[in-house]
CSV table of C-alpha atoms (C1' of nucleotides) in Angstrom, one decimal:
chain,number,residue,atom,x,y,z
T,1,MET,CA,-24.6,25.9,10.8
T,2,SER,CA,-22.6,22.8,10.0
T,3,LYS,CA,-22.2,19.6,12.0
T,4,THR,CA,-19.6,18.3,9.8
T,5,THR,CA,-15.9,18.3,10.7
T,6,LEU,CA,-13.3,20.2,8.7
T,7,GLU,CA,-11.7,16.9,7.7
T,8,GLN,CA,-15.0,15.7,6.3
T,9,ARG,CA,-15.5,18.9,4.4
T,10,ILE,CA,-12.0,18.7,2.8
T,11,ARG,CA,-12.6,15.1,1.9
T,12,SER,CA,-16.0,15.5,0.4
T,13,ASP,CA,-14.9,18.6,-1.6
T,14,ILE,CA,-12.2,16.5,-3.2
T,15,GLU,CA,-14.4,13.5,-3.6
T,16,ALA,CA,-17.1,15.6,-5.4
T,17,ARG,CA,-14.5,16.9,-7.8
T,18,ILE,CA,-13.5,13.3,-8.6
T,19,ARG,CA,-17.1,11.9,-8.8
T,20,SER,CA,-18.2,14.8,-11.0
T,21,GLY,CA,-15.4,14.2,-13.5
T,22,ALA,CA,-13.7,17.6,-12.8
T,23,LEU,CA,-10.7,15.6,-11.7
T,24,ARG,CA,-10.1,12.6,-13.9
T,25,PRO,CA,-8.0,9.5,-13.3
T,26,GLY,CA,-4.3,10.4,-13.4
T,27,ASP,CA,-4.9,14.0,-12.4
T,28,ARG,CA,-2.9,15.4,-9.5
T,29,ILE,CA,-4.9,16.8,-6.6
T,30,PRO,CA,-3.5,19.7,-4.6
T,31,PHE,CA,-0.4,19.1,-2.5
T,32,GLU,CA,-1.0,18.9,1.2
T,33,HIS,CA,0.6,22.3,1.8
T,34,GLU,CA,-1.7,23.8,-0.8
T,35,LEU,CA,-4.7,22.4,0.9
T,36,VAL,CA,-3.3,23.6,4.2
T,37,ALA,CA,-3.2,27.1,2.7
T,38,ALA,CA,-6.6,26.8,1.1
T,39,TYR,CA,-8.4,25.7,4.2
T,40,GLY,CA,-6.2,27.5,6.7
T,41,CYS,CA,-5.8,24.5,8.9
T,42,ALA,CA,-3.0,22.2,10.2
T,43,ARG,CA,-1.4,19.7,7.9
T,44,ALA,CA,-2.6,16.7,10.1
T,45,THR,CA,-6.1,17.6,9.2
T,46,VAL,CA,-5.7,17.6,5.4
T,47,SER,CA,-3.5,14.5,5.8
T,48,LYS,CA,-6.2,12.6,7.5
T,49,ALA,CA,-8.7,13.6,4.9
T,50,VAL,CA,-6.6,12.6,1.9
T,51,GLU,CA,-5.5,9.4,3.7
T,52,ALA,CA,-9.1,8.4,4.0
T,53,LEU,CA,-9.6,9.0,0.2
T,54,ALA,CA,-6.5,6.8,-0.4
T,55,LYS,CA,-7.8,4.0,1.8
T,56,ALA,CA,-11.1,4.2,-0.1
T,57,GLY,CA,-9.1,3.6,-3.2
T,58,LEU,CA,-10.1,6.9,-4.8
T,59,VAL,CA,-6.7,8.4,-4.9
T,60,GLU,CA,-3.1,7.1,-5.0
T,61,ARG,CA,-0.3,8.8,-3.0
T,62,ARG,CA,3.3,8.9,-4.2
T,63,ARG,CA,6.1,10.4,-2.3
T,64,LYS,CA,7.8,13.3,-3.9
T,65,ALA,CA,5.3,13.3,-6.8
T,66,GLY,CA,2.0,14.1,-5.0
T,67,THR,CA,-1.5,12.5,-4.8
T,68,PHE,CA,-3.3,11.4,-7.9
T,69,VAL,CA,-6.8,10.3,-8.8
T,70,ALA,CA,-6.7,6.5,-9.1
T,71,HIS,CA,-7.7,4.6,-12.2
T,72,PRO,CA,-10.7,2.5,-11.3
T,73,HIS,CA,-9.6,-1.1,-11.8
T,74,VAL,CA,-11.7,-3.9,-10.4
T,75,GLN,CA,-15.1,-3.0,-9.2
T,76,SER,CA,-15.3,-4.0,-5.6
T,77,ALA,CA,-18.3,-4.0,-3.5
T,78,VAL,CA,-19.2,-4.7,0.1
T,79,LEU,CA,-21.4,-7.7,0.3
T,80,ALA,CA,-23.7,-8.3,3.2
T,81,VAL,CA,-23.9,-11.9,4.3
T,82,PRO,CA,-26.5,-11.9,7.0
T,83,ASP,CA,-27.4,-14.5,9.5
T,84,LEU,CA,-30.4,-16.2,7.9
T,85,GLU,CA,-32.4,-16.4,11.1
T,86,LYS,CA,-32.1,-12.7,11.7
T,87,LEU,CA,-32.6,-11.8,8.0
T,88,ILE,CA,-35.9,-13.8,7.9
T,89,ALA,CA,-37.0,-12.3,11.2
T,90,ALA,CA,-36.2,-8.8,9.9
T,91,ARG,CA,-38.4,-9.4,6.9
T,92,GLY,CA,-41.3,-10.1,9.2
T,93,GLU,CA,-41.5,-13.8,8.3
T,94,ALA,CA,-41.5,-16.8,10.6
T,95,TYR,CA,-38.2,-18.6,10.8
T,96,ARG,CA,-37.8,-22.3,11.3
T,97,TRP,CA,-34.9,-24.6,11.1
T,98,THR,CA,-35.3,-28.3,10.4
T,99,LEU,CA,-32.4,-30.7,11.0
T,100,ILE,CA,-31.9,-33.4,8.3
T,101,GLU,CA,-28.9,-35.1,9.6
T,102,GLN,CA,-26.2,-34.7,12.2
T,103,CYS,CA,-23.2,-37.0,12.1
T,104,ARG,CA,-19.5,-37.5,12.0
T,105,ALA,CA,-18.0,-35.9,8.8
T,106,SER,CA,-16.6,-38.4,6.3
T,107,ALA,CA,-13.2,-38.1,4.7
T,108,SER,CA,-14.6,-36.7,1.5
T,109,ASP,CA,-16.5,-34.1,3.4
T,110,LEU,CA,-13.4,-32.9,5.2
T,111,GLU,CA,-11.6,-32.6,1.9
T,112,THR,CA,-14.2,-30.3,0.3
T,113,GLY,CA,-14.4,-28.2,3.4
T,114,ASP,CA,-10.7,-28.2,4.1
T,115,ILE,CA,-11.5,-29.0,7.8
T,116,PRO,CA,-9.2,-31.2,9.8
T,117,SER,CA,-10.5,-34.4,11.5
T,118,PRO,CA,-12.4,-34.8,13.7
T,119,ALA,CA,-15.4,-32.8,12.5
T,120,LEU,CA,-19.1,-32.7,12.7
T,121,ARG,CA,-21.5,-32.6,9.8
T,122,ILE,CA,-24.9,-31.0,10.0
T,123,ASP,CA,-27.5,-30.8,7.3
T,124,GLY,CA,-30.7,-28.9,7.5
T,125,VAL,CA,-33.1,-26.4,6.0
T,126,HIS,CA,-33.9,-22.8,6.8
T,127,HIS,CA,-37.6,-22.0,6.3
T,128,ALA,CA,-39.3,-18.6,5.9
T,129,ASP,CA,-43.0,-18.7,6.6
T,130,GLY,CA,-42.9,-22.4,6.1
T,131,VAL,CA,-41.2,-22.2,2.7
T,132,PRO,CA,-37.7,-23.7,2.3
T,133,LEU,CA,-35.3,-20.8,1.7
T,134,ALA,CA,-32.0,-22.5,2.0
T,135,LEU,CA,-30.5,-25.9,2.3
T,136,GLU,CA,-27.4,-26.0,4.4
T,137,MET,CA,-24.6,-28.5,4.6
T,138,ARG,CA,-22.1,-27.6,7.4
T,139,LEU,CA,-18.9,-29.0,8.8
T,140,ILE,CA,-17.6,-27.9,12.2
T,141,SER,CA,-14.1,-28.7,13.4
T,142,LEU,CA,-14.3,-30.4,16.7
T,143,SER,CA,-10.8,-29.4,17.6
T,144,ALA,CA,-11.7,-25.8,17.2
T,145,VAL,CA,-15.2,-26.1,18.8
T,146,PRO,CA,-15.3,-29.1,21.1
T,147,LEU,CA,-18.6,-28.1,22.5
T,148,ALA,CA,-20.3,-28.7,19.2
T,149,ALA,CA,-20.1,-32.5,19.7
T,150,SER,CA,-22.6,-32.4,22.6
T,151,GLN,CA,-24.8,-29.7,21.1
T,152,PRO,CA,-28.2,-30.6,19.7
T,153,PHE,CA,-28.9,-28.9,16.5
T,154,GLY,CA,-32.5,-30.2,16.2
T,155,GLU,CA,-34.1,-26.9,17.3
T,156,ARG,CA,-31.5,-24.3,16.5
T,157,SER,CA,-29.4,-23.7,13.4
T,158,PRO,CA,-25.7,-24.2,13.9
T,159,GLY,CA,-24.8,-20.8,12.4
T,160,ALA,CA,-26.3,-18.6,15.1
T,161,TRP,CA,-24.9,-20.9,17.8
T,162,LEU,CA,-21.4,-20.8,16.3
T,163,LEU,CA,-21.5,-17.0,16.1
T,164,GLU,CA,-21.8,-16.9,19.9
T,165,GLN,CA,-19.2,-19.6,20.5
T,166,VAL,CA,-16.5,-18.4,18.1
T,167,PRO,CA,-16.8,-14.6,17.4
T,168,TRP,CA,-14.6,-12.6,15.1
T,169,THR,CA,-13.4,-15.0,12.6
T,170,GLU,CA,-11.9,-14.6,9.1
T,171,ALA,CA,-13.8,-15.9,6.1
T,172,ARG,CA,-13.7,-16.6,2.4
T,173,HIS,CA,-16.8,-16.8,0.2
T,174,GLU,CA,-17.4,-18.4,-3.1
T,175,ILE,CA,-20.7,-17.6,-4.9
T,176,GLY,CA,-22.0,-19.5,-7.8
T,177,ALA,CA,-25.0,-21.1,-9.4
T,178,ALA,CA,-25.8,-24.8,-9.5
T,179,ASN,CA,-28.6,-27.3,-10.1
T,180,PRO,CA,-29.8,-29.2,-7.1
T,181,THR,CA,-29.4,-33.0,-6.8
T,182,PRO,CA,-32.7,-34.9,-6.7
T,183,GLU,CA,-32.4,-35.1,-2.9
T,184,GLU,CA,-31.6,-31.4,-2.5
T,185,ALA,CA,-34.5,-30.5,-4.8
T,186,ALA,CA,-36.8,-32.5,-2.7
T,187,ALA,CA,-35.6,-30.8,0.5
T,188,LEU,CA,-36.1,-27.4,-1.1
T,189,ASP,CA,-39.5,-28.3,-2.7
T,190,MET,CA,-38.3,-27.4,-6.2
T,191,PRO,CA,-37.6,-29.1,-9.5
T,192,THR,CA,-34.1,-30.3,-10.3
T,193,SER,CA,-34.1,-28.2,-13.4
T,194,GLY,CA,-34.4,-25.0,-11.2
T,195,ALA,CA,-31.4,-22.8,-10.7
T,196,CYS,CA,-29.9,-22.4,-7.2
T,197,LEU,CA,-27.7,-19.7,-5.8
T,198,GLU,CA,-24.8,-21.5,-4.1
T,199,VAL,CA,-22.8,-19.8,-1.4
T,200,ARG,CA,-19.8,-21.6,0.1
T,201,ARG,CA,-18.0,-20.1,3.1
T,202,TRP,CA,-14.8,-21.2,4.8
T,203,THR,CA,-14.2,-19.7,8.3
T,204,TRP,CA,-11.0,-19.5,10.4
T,205,GLN,CA,-10.1,-18.2,13.8
T,206,SER,CA,-6.5,-17.0,14.1
T,207,GLY,CA,-5.7,-19.1,11.0
T,208,ALA,CA,-7.2,-22.3,12.3
T,209,PRO,CA,-10.2,-23.8,10.3
T,210,VAL,CA,-13.4,-23.5,12.3
T,211,THR,CA,-16.3,-24.3,9.9
T,212,TYR,CA,-17.3,-24.8,6.3
T,213,VAL,CA,-20.8,-24.2,5.0
T,214,ARG,CA,-22.5,-24.7,1.7
T,215,GLN,CA,-25.9,-23.0,1.3
T,216,LEU,CA,-28.2,-23.6,-1.6
T,217,PHE,CA,-30.9,-21.0,-2.3
T,218,PRO,CA,-33.7,-21.6,-4.8
T,219,GLY,CA,-33.2,-19.0,-7.5
T,220,GLY,CA,-36.3,-16.8,-7.1
T,221,ARG,CA,-36.4,-16.9,-3.4
T,222,TYR,CA,-33.3,-15.1,-2.4
T,223,HIS,CA,-30.6,-12.8,-3.8
T,224,LEU,CA,-27.5,-11.1,-2.4
T,225,MET,CA,-27.0,-7.4,-2.5
T,226,ALA,CA,-23.9,-5.4,-2.5
T,227,GLU,CA,-23.3,-1.7,-2.3
T,228,PHE,CA,-20.4,0.0,-3.8
T,229,THR,CA,-19.9,3.5,-2.5
T,230,PRO,CA,-16.2,4.2,-1.8
T,231,GLY,CA,-15.8,7.2,0.4
T,232,ALA,CA,-19.1,6.7,2.2
P,1,MET,CA,14.5,-4.8,13.7
P,2,SER,CA,11.0,-3.8,12.8
P,3,LYS,CA,9.7,-2.0,9.7
P,4,THR,CA,6.3,-1.7,11.1
P,5,THR,CA,5.1,1.6,12.6
P,6,LEU,CA,4.1,2.0,16.2
P,7,GLU,CA,0.5,2.6,15.2
P,8,GLN,CA,0.4,-0.8,13.4
P,9,ARG,CA,1.9,-2.5,16.4
P,10,ILE,CA,-0.7,-1.1,18.8
P,11,ARG,CA,-3.4,-2.1,16.4
P,12,SER,CA,-2.3,-5.6,15.7
P,13,ASP,CA,-1.7,-6.2,19.4
P,14,ILE,CA,-5.3,-5.4,20.2
P,15,GLU,CA,-6.6,-7.2,17.1
P,16,ALA,CA,-4.7,-10.4,18.0
P,17,ARG,CA,-6.3,-10.3,21.5
P,18,ILE,CA,-9.7,-10.1,19.9
P,19,ARG,CA,-9.1,-12.7,17.2
P,20,SER,CA,-7.7,-15.2,19.7
P,21,GLY,CA,-10.6,-14.8,22.0
P,22,ALA,CA,-8.7,-13.2,24.9
P,23,LEU,CA,-10.9,-10.2,24.5
P,24,ARG,CA,-14.5,-11.2,23.8
P,25,PRO,CA,-17.4,-9.2,22.4
P,26,GLY,CA,-18.6,-6.7,25.0
P,27,ASP,CA,-15.2,-6.5,26.8
P,28,ARG,CA,-13.7,-3.1,27.2
P,29,ILE,CA,-10.2,-2.6,25.7
P,30,PRO,CA,-7.8,-0.3,27.6
P,31,PHE,CA,-8.6,3.5,27.6
P,32,GLU,CA,-6.5,5.6,25.3
P,33,HIS,CA,-4.6,7.1,28.2
P,34,GLU,CA,-3.8,3.6,29.4
P,35,LEU,CA,-2.4,2.7,26.0
P,36,VAL,CA,-0.5,5.9,25.9
P,37,ALA,CA,1.1,4.9,29.2
P,38,ALA,CA,1.7,1.3,28.1
P,39,TYR,CA,3.4,2.2,24.8
P,40,GLY,CA,4.9,5.5,26.0
P,41,CYS,CA,3.7,7.4,23.0
P,42,ALA,CA,1.4,10.3,22.1
P,43,ARG,CA,-2.4,10.1,22.3
P,44,ALA,CA,-2.8,10.8,18.6
P,45,THR,CA,-0.9,7.5,17.8
P,46,VAL,CA,-3.1,5.2,19.9
P,47,SER,CA,-6.1,7.2,18.8
P,48,LYS,CA,-5.3,6.4,15.1
P,49,ALA,CA,-4.7,2.8,15.9
P,50,VAL,CA,-8.0,2.3,17.8
P,51,GLU,CA,-9.9,4.4,15.2
P,52,ALA,CA,-8.7,2.0,12.5
P,53,LEU,CA,-10.1,-0.9,14.5
P,54,ALA,CA,-13.4,0.9,14.9
P,55,LYS,CA,-13.6,1.6,11.1
P,56,ALA,CA,-12.9,-2.1,10.5
P,57,GLY,CA,-15.9,-2.9,12.7
P,58,LEU,CA,-13.9,-4.8,15.3
P,59,VAL,CA,-14.5,-2.4,18.2
P,60,GLU,CA,-17.1,0.1,19.1
P,61,ARG,CA,-16.3,3.4,20.7
P,62,ARG,CA,-18.6,5.2,23.2
P,63,ARG,CA,-17.9,8.5,24.7
P,64,LYS,CA,-17.3,8.5,28.4
P,65,ALA,CA,-17.6,4.7,28.6
P,66,GLY,CA,-14.6,3.6,26.6
P,67,THR,CA,-14.0,1.3,23.6
P,68,PHE,CA,-15.5,-2.2,23.5
P,69,VAL,CA,-15.1,-5.3,21.4
P,70,ALA,CA,-18.0,-5.3,18.9
P,71,HIS,CA,-20.5,-8.1,18.6
P,72,PRO,CA,-20.2,-9.6,15.1
P,73,HIS,CA,-23.6,-9.0,13.5
P,74,VAL,CA,-23.9,-9.4,9.8
P,75,GLN,CA,-21.0,-11.1,8.0
P,76,SER,CA,-19.8,-8.6,5.4
P,77,ALA,CA,-17.3,-9.3,2.8
P,78,VAL,CA,-15.5,-7.4,0.1
P,79,LEU,CA,-16.6,-8.7,-3.2
P,80,ALA,CA,-14.5,-8.3,-6.3
P,81,VAL,CA,-16.4,-7.6,-9.5
P,82,PRO,CA,-13.7,-7.5,-12.1
P,83,ASP,CA,-14.0,-6.3,-15.7
P,84,LEU,CA,-14.6,-9.5,-17.6
P,85,GLU,CA,-12.1,-8.6,-20.4
P,86,LYS,CA,-9.3,-8.2,-17.9
P,87,LEU,CA,-10.4,-11.2,-15.8
P,88,ILE,CA,-10.3,-13.5,-18.8
P,89,ALA,CA,-7.0,-12.1,-20.0
P,90,ALA,CA,-5.5,-12.5,-16.5
P,91,ARG,CA,-6.5,-16.2,-16.6
P,92,GLY,CA,-4.5,-16.5,-19.8
P,93,GLU,CA,-7.5,-17.2,-22.0
P,94,ALA,CA,-8.4,-15.5,-25.2
P,95,TYR,CA,-11.1,-12.9,-24.8
P,96,ARG,CA,-13.8,-12.2,-27.4
P,97,TRP,CA,-16.9,-10.0,-27.4
P,98,THR,CA,-19.7,-10.7,-29.9
P,99,LEU,CA,-22.5,-8.2,-30.3
P,100,ILE,CA,-26.0,-9.6,-30.6
P,101,GLU,CA,-28.0,-6.4,-30.8
P,102,GLN,CA,-27.6,-2.7,-30.4
P,103,CYS,CA,-30.8,-0.6,-30.4
P,104,ARG,CA,-32.9,2.0,-28.7
P,105,ALA,CA,-34.1,0.8,-25.3
P,106,SER,CA,-37.8,0.1,-25.0
P,107,ALA,CA,-40.0,1.4,-22.2
P,108,SER,CA,-40.0,-1.9,-20.4
P,109,ASP,CA,-36.2,-2.0,-20.6
P,110,LEU,CA,-36.0,1.4,-19.0
P,111,GLU,CA,-38.3,0.4,-16.2
P,112,THR,CA,-36.2,-2.7,-15.1
P,113,GLY,CA,-33.0,-0.7,-15.4
P,114,ASP,CA,-34.3,2.5,-13.8
P,115,ILE,CA,-32.7,4.4,-16.6
P,116,PRO,CA,-34.2,7.6,-17.9
P,117,SER,CA,-35.1,8.0,-21.6
P,118,PRO,CA,-33.3,8.2,-24.0
P,119,ALA,CA,-31.2,5.1,-23.6
P,120,LEU,CA,-29.2,2.6,-25.6
P,121,ARG,CA,-29.6,-1.1,-25.3
P,122,ILE,CA,-26.7,-3.5,-26.1
P,123,ASP,CA,-26.8,-7.2,-26.0
P,124,GLY,CA,-23.8,-9.4,-26.4
P,125,VAL,CA,-21.7,-12.3,-25.2
P,126,HIS,CA,-18.3,-12.5,-23.5
P,127,HIS,CA,-16.2,-15.5,-24.6
P,128,ALA,CA,-13.2,-17.1,-23.0
P,129,ASP,CA,-11.2,-19.3,-25.4
P,130,GLY,CA,-14.2,-19.4,-27.6
P,131,VAL,CA,-16.6,-20.6,-24.9
P,132,PRO,CA,-19.4,-18.3,-23.9
P,133,LEU,CA,-18.7,-17.1,-20.3
P,134,ALA,CA,-21.4,-14.5,-19.9
P,135,LEU,CA,-24.4,-13.1,-21.7
P,136,GLU,CA,-24.8,-9.4,-21.1
P,137,MET,CA,-27.8,-7.1,-21.5
P,138,ARG,CA,-26.9,-3.5,-20.9
P,139,LEU,CA,-28.7,-0.1,-20.9
P,140,ILE,CA,-26.8,3.1,-21.2
P,141,SER,CA,-28.3,6.5,-20.5
P,142,LEU,CA,-27.7,8.8,-23.4
P,143,SER,CA,-28.2,11.9,-21.4
P,144,ALA,CA,-25.4,10.8,-19.1
P,145,VAL,CA,-23.2,9.4,-21.9
P,146,PRO,CA,-24.1,11.1,-25.2
P,147,LEU,CA,-21.1,9.6,-27.0
P,148,ALA,CA,-22.5,6.1,-26.6
P,149,ALA,CA,-25.0,6.8,-29.4
P,150,SER,CA,-22.3,7.0,-32.0
P,151,GLN,CA,-20.1,4.3,-30.6
P,152,PRO,CA,-19.9,0.9,-32.4
P,153,PHE,CA,-19.9,-1.9,-29.9
P,154,GLY,CA,-19.4,-4.6,-32.5
P,155,GLU,CA,-15.7,-5.1,-31.6
P,156,ARG,CA,-15.4,-3.9,-28.1
P,157,SER,CA,-17.6,-4.6,-25.1
P,158,PRO,CA,-19.4,-1.6,-23.7
P,159,GLY,CA,-18.1,-2.2,-20.2
P,160,ALA,CA,-14.5,-1.4,-20.8
P,161,TRP,CA,-15.4,1.6,-23.0
P,162,LEU,CA,-17.7,3.0,-20.3
P,163,LEU,CA,-15.1,2.7,-17.7
P,164,GLU,CA,-12.9,5.1,-19.7
P,165,GLN,CA,-15.7,7.5,-20.4
P,166,VAL,CA,-17.3,7.6,-17.0
P,167,PRO,CA,-14.8,6.7,-14.3
P,168,TRP,CA,-15.5,6.6,-10.5
P,169,THR,CA,-19.2,5.8,-10.3
P,170,GLU,CA,-21.3,4.4,-7.5
P,171,ALA,CA,-23.0,1.1,-8.0
P,172,ARG,CA,-25.4,-1.4,-6.5
P,173,HIS,CA,-25.3,-5.1,-7.2
P,174,GLU,CA,-27.9,-7.8,-6.9
P,175,ILE,CA,-26.7,-11.4,-7.2
P,176,GLY,CA,-29.0,-14.3,-7.7
P,177,ALA,CA,-29.6,-17.5,-9.7
P,178,ALA,CA,-31.9,-18.0,-12.6
P,179,ASN,CA,-32.7,-20.3,-15.5
P,180,PRO,CA,-31.9,-18.9,-19.0
P,181,THR,CA,-34.7,-18.4,-21.5
P,182,PRO,CA,-34.4,-20.5,-24.6
P,183,GLU,CA,-32.8,-17.6,-26.5
P,184,GLU,CA,-30.3,-17.0,-23.7
P,185,ALA,CA,-29.5,-20.7,-23.4
P,186,ALA,CA,-28.8,-20.8,-27.1
P,187,ALA,CA,-26.5,-17.8,-26.9
P,188,LEU,CA,-24.6,-19.4,-24.0
P,189,ASP,CA,-24.5,-22.9,-25.6
P,190,MET,CA,-26.2,-24.5,-22.6
P,191,PRO,CA,-29.5,-26.2,-21.8
P,192,THR,CA,-32.4,-24.2,-20.4
P,193,SER,CA,-32.5,-26.5,-17.4
P,194,GLY,CA,-29.0,-25.4,-16.4
P,195,ALA,CA,-28.4,-22.9,-13.6
P,196,CYS,CA,-27.0,-19.5,-14.2
P,197,LEU,CA,-25.5,-16.9,-11.9
P,198,GLU,CA,-27.2,-13.6,-12.5
P,199,VAL,CA,-25.5,-10.4,-11.6
P,200,ARG,CA,-27.4,-7.1,-12.0
P,201,ARG,CA,-25.6,-3.8,-11.5
P,202,TRP,CA,-27.0,-0.3,-11.4
P,203,THR,CA,-24.4,2.5,-11.8
P,204,TRP,CA,-24.6,6.2,-11.0
P,205,GLN,CA,-22.4,9.2,-11.3
P,206,SER,CA,-23.0,11.9,-8.9
P,207,GLY,CA,-26.4,10.5,-8.3
P,208,ALA,CA,-27.4,10.4,-12.0
P,209,PRO,CA,-28.2,7.0,-13.5
P,210,VAL,CA,-25.5,6.0,-16.0
P,211,THR,CA,-25.9,2.3,-16.9
P,212,TYR,CA,-27.7,-0.9,-15.9
P,213,VAL,CA,-26.3,-4.3,-16.8
P,214,ARG,CA,-27.5,-7.8,-16.3
P,215,GLN,CA,-25.0,-10.6,-16.8
P,216,LEU,CA,-25.8,-14.3,-17.0
P,217,PHE,CA,-23.1,-16.8,-16.2
P,218,PRO,CA,-23.5,-20.5,-16.9
P,219,GLY,CA,-23.3,-22.2,-13.5
P,220,GLY,CA,-20.1,-24.2,-13.7
P,221,ARG,CA,-18.1,-21.6,-15.7
P,222,TYR,CA,-17.8,-18.8,-13.2
P,223,HIS,CA,-18.1,-17.9,-9.6
P,224,LEU,CA,-17.6,-14.8,-7.5
P,225,MET,CA,-15.2,-14.7,-4.6
P,226,ALA,CA,-15.2,-12.5,-1.6
P,227,GLU,CA,-12.8,-12.2,1.2
P,228,PHE,CA,-13.7,-11.1,4.7
P,229,THR,CA,-10.7,-10.0,6.8
P,230,PRO,CA,-11.5,-7.0,8.8
P,231,GLY,CA,-8.5,-5.3,10.0
P,232,ALA,CA,-6.3,-6.3,7.1
Y,1,DG,C1',19.3,17.3,-4.0
Y,2,DA,C1',14.8,18.8,-3.1
Y,3,DG,C1',10.2,18.1,-1.9
Y,4,DT,C1',6.6,15.0,-1.2
Y,5,DG,C1',4.0,12.1,1.9
Y,6,DG,C1',4.5,9.0,6.5
Y,7,DT,C1',4.8,9.2,11.1
Y,8,DC,C1',4.9,11.1,15.5
Y,9,DT,C1',4.8,14.5,19.5
Y,10,DA,C1',2.7,17.3,23.1
Y,11,DG,C1',-0.2,19.8,23.8
Y,12,DA,C1',-5.5,21.9,23.4
Y,13,DC,C1',-10.6,22.5,23.5
Y,14,DC,C1',-15.0,20.4,22.8
Y,15,DA,C1',-19.2,17.3,22.7
Y,16,DC,C1',-21.3,13.9,24.6
Y,17,DA,C1',-22.9,10.3,27.5
Y,18,DA,C1',-22.4,7.8,31.8
Y,19,DA,C1',-22.4,8.2,36.7
L,1,DT,C1',-20.3,16.6,37.1
L,2,DT,C1',-16.8,14.0,35.1
L,3,DG,C1',-14.1,11.6,32.0
L,4,DT,C1',-14.1,9.6,27.7
L,5,DG,C1',-13.4,9.9,22.8
L,6,DG,C1',-13.5,13.5,18.6
L,7,DT,C1',-11.1,16.9,16.6
L,8,DC,C1',-7.6,20.1,15.8
L,9,DT,C1',-3.0,22.7,16.1
L,10,DA,C1',1.8,23.7,15.2
L,11,DG,C1',5.4,22.0,15.0
L,12,DA,C1',9.2,17.9,14.1
L,13,DC,C1',12.1,14.3,11.8
L,14,DC,C1',12.3,10.7,8.5
L,15,DA,C1',12.1,7.8,4.1
L,16,DC,C1',11.4,7.6,-0.2
L,17,DT,C1',11.5,9.0,-5.0
L,18,DC,C1',11.4,11.9,-8.7
L,19,DC,C1',14.2,15.3,-11.0
DNA sequence: GAGTGGTCTAGACCACAAA
DNA sequence: TTGTGGTCTAGACCACTCC
C-alpha cells in the first residue's frame, strides 16, 4: 500500500527520469493532457505536480510549446544559518556569550552596516565549551528596535533576543575569508596568520534596516553546510 | 488595473501582515473558509495561496486547529554557487584555466572525496584577468563518467565539461576557511598566512557519487552571496 | 489560428488532530 | 465527535506564443 499522493507519484516519476538522464536538458516532457491520460486523473493534479517541478527549477514551462527539462545554470543551495546559541547547545556543548563592548555606533560603523542613525554597537564572543567559536560585531537600528537601547547584553547574545523582538525579517548574506586583526585574534585565542570564515548579514523588516552583523569564525572550528536537492 | 492573480493577492496580503508584525509568530491566520468568504472565491484558490506560504516556511498548518504564523528558527538562505567560468565572464573579466596535474586518484584522495575507485584526479587554477581566483582539486568517478578518462582537461576546466555530461545532480556543500599549504599559496600567488575561503562539494546522480571538488579562494578576491527572502 | 499552460470554480471525500 | 486542512475531480475561460 502507498501513503504517497498521486501528485507526488507523478512528480517523482518525472523527476526520476530527469535525474537518471533518461530525459536530458532541452527534452520535452509529456503534455499535461498526455499525463492526464496516462495517469487517468484530473488536469489539476498533473498541473500541480509539474508546477512543483518548475518551481524547483527542474523544468521550464512555455505556453503553446510545452514543458521542457531545464538546463542547469547556477548551482544553488539552501544554506542553513543557525542561531549560534542553539547550534552549540544542539552539539551538546556548553554555550557562553561574553560581551566586549556595548556603545553608540560611530559614523563609520553605520556606513559599513548600512544602518541609519541612531544605532547601537555590540561586540562580543560566542564560546563553545569555553573555546571561542565566533567573534561578533553587531549594529542594531534604534529606530527599528527602540527597546535595544535599554537592553543589557552582558549575559545574553543580541542575536537570540532580536529574533524574539523582530521576527520574520529579510536578510542578505556575504560569506568570505579574512585574517583577523591583532585584537580580533586575541579575542578568538588564535594567531593573526590563521584563516577566519567571515559571515556578514544585513537584515530588514518590511524594507527597513534592522541589524547588521559580522561574525568571524576561526577556520578549523566551524564550517557552513548547504544541501542542494531540488525537488525534495 | 492589476496584472496580479487573485492567489498572489491573497498571499501577499497575508505575508505583509506577517512581515509588518501585525500577525506575530503563534498567531492564527484566518481559516480557509473565512478567506473564501472574505475574497469571494473558491477554496482551491485560498488553499493554493496559503500552501505557498507554508512551503516558504512563513506559516505552519495544523489539521483541525488552523494555520499559524511560524516561529523563525534557523535562518536559511539560498546560496548561489555559480560556475566559475560563467561568473568571471559575467564580470567582464578574461577567464583562463590552467591545468596543474591530471592523474589517477590515490586511495587517500578517494577517502576524502568519498568517491569509489577508479577515479580521476584533476588539479588546476581558475584565473580572472590573469589573477588566480581559485585553486581546484577535483575527483571524478570513472564508473559514473567513463568518458572523463579520455578527456583532456588542459584547455577546459572539468566543471563546465561535467555539467554537460552529467546534468541535474544532487550536491552537498561545506564552506569554511583555511590557510593554504606552501604549494597552494604558490599556485594562488599569495602568502601562506593569508586566509582562504574553502568550498567543498560532493555531487551525486541518482544517489551514485559523481564528483568531489575542493576550491580554495584567496580571501579578498571572492565571496559568496546568499539572499533570504521567503515568500519571494 | 490552434494548442499550450495559467488560473479559477464549485463541488467532493478523506485523514487527522483537537475538543 | 467535529472541523480543519489535504487531496482530487471535471469542468471552464483566458493569455500567450508558436506555427
